[in-house]
Coordinates of C-alpha atoms in Angstrom, one line a residue:
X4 CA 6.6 22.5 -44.2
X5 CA 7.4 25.3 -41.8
X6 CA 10.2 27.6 -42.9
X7 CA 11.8 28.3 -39.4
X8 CA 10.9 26.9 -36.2
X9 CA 8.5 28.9 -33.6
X10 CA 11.0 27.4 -30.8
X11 CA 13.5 29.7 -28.6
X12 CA 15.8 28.2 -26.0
X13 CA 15.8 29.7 -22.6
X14 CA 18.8 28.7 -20.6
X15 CA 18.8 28.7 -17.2
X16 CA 22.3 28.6 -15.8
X17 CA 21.4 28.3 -11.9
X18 CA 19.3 24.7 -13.1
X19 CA 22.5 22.8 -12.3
X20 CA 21.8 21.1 -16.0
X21 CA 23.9 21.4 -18.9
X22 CA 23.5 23.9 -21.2
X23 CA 23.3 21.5 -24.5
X24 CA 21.4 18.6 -22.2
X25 CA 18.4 21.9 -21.6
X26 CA 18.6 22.6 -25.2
X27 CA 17.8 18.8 -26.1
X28 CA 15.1 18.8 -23.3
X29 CA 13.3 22.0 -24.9
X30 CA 13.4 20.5 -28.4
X31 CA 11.9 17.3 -26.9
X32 CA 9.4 19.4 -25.0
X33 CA 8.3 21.2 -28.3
X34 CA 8.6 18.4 -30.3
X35 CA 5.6 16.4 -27.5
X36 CA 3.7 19.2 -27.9
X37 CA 3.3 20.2 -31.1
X38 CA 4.9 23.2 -31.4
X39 CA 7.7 21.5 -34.1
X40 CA 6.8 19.3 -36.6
X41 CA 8.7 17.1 -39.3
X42 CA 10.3 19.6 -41.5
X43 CA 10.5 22.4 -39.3
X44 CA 14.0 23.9 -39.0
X45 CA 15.8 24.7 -36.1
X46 CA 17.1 27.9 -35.1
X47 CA 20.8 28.1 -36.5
X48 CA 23.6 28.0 -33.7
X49 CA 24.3 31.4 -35.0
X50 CA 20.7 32.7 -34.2
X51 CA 20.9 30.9 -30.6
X52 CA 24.1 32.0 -29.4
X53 CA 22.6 35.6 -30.4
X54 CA 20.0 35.0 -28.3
X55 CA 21.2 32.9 -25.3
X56 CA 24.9 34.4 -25.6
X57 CA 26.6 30.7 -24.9
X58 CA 29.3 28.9 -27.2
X59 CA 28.0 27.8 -30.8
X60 CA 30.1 24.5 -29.8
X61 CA 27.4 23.7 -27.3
X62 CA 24.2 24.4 -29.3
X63 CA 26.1 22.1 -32.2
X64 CA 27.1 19.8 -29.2
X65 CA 22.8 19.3 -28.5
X66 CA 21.9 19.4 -32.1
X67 CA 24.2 16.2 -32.5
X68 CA 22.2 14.6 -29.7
X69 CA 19.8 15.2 -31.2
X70 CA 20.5 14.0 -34.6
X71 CA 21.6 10.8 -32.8
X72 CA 18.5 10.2 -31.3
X73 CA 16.7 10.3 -35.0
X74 CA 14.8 13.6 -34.3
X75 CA 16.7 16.2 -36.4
X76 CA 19.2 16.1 -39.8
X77 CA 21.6 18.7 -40.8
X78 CA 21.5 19.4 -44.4
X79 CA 24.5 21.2 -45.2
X80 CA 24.1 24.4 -46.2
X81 CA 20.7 24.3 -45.5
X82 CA 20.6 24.2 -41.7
X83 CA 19.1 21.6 -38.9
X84 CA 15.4 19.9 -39.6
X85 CA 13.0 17.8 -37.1
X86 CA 12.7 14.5 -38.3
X87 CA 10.0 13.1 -36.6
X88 CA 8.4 14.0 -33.3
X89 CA 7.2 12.7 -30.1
X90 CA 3.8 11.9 -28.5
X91 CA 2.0 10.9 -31.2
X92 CA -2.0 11.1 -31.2
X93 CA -1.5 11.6 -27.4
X94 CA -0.7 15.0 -28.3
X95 CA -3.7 15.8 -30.3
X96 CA -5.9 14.7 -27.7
X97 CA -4.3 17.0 -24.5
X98 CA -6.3 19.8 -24.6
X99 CA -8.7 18.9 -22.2
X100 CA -5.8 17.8 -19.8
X101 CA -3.9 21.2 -20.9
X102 CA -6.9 23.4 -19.9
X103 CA -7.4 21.2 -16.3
X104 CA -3.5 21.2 -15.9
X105 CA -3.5 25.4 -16.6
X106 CA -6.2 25.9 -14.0
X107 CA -4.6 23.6 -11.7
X108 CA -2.0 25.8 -12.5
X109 CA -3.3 29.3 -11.6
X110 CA -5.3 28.1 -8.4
X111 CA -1.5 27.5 -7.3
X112 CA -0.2 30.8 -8.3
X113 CA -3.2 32.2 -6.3
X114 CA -2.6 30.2 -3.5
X115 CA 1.2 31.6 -3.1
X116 CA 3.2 29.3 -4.6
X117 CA 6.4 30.6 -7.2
X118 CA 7.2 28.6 -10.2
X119 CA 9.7 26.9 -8.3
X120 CA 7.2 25.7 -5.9
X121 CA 5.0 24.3 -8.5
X122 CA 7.5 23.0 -10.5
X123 CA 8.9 21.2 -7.3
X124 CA 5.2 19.7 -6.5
X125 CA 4.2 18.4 -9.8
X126 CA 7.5 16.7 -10.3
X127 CA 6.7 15.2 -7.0
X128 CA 3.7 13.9 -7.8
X129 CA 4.8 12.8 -11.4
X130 CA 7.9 11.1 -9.5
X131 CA 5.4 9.4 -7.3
X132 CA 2.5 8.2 -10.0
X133 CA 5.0 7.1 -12.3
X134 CA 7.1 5.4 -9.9
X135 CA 8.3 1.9 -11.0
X136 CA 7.7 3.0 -14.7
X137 CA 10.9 1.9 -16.8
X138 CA 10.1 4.9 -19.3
X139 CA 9.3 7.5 -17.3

């Protein structure tokens, strides 16, 4: 069991998406991919407002959704801990899609394309495969 969680928000406020909603997204992201596990604690709303500078109501306000969704628990006093995660066994067997997805990756960045660019094409294409999908 992890002390403190190796997970720190970065809050992007030109995204258009709500500060507590891109909170919940990261956690979900790090919670697919490994980097939290059950009994790993979340930064306190005291440590992320220190290090995103936005209202501890909000970082409380994703925490709940969180909590709601089964992922994390407060223990009082004690601070906010993951639950359970996502992905599963597909996690543990990414890393050759990881290493073909990081190539892909950099053969974009050499090609010209910005983050923005990128992140525009792939959720294109994932918009496209998974179209239809109720889950996606």
């Amino acid at each position: 069991m992890a002390e403190s969680a190796a997970v720190e928000f970065r809050i992007d406020r030109r995204s258009g998406v709500a500060t507590y909603l891109q909170i919940v997204q990261q956690t979900k992201q790090a919670l697919r991919l490994g980097v939290l596990e059950p009994g790993d604690r979340l930064p306190t709303a005291r440590e992320v407002v220190e290090a995103t500078a936005i209202n501890p109501n909000t970082v409380l306000k994703a925490y709940r959704e969180l909590e709601r969704e089964g992922l994390v628990e407060a223990r009082r006093g004690l601070g906010t801990f993951v639950r359970r995660t996502l992905g599963g066994a597909a996690a543990a067997g990414d890393a050759p899609l990881r290493a073909e997805l990081a190539d892909w990756a950099r053969r974009a960045r050499s090609a010209g394309l910005d983050k923005d660019d990128v992140s525009a094409l792939f959720t294109a294409v994932l918009d496209s495969t998974f179209k239809g999908d109720q889950d996606s």
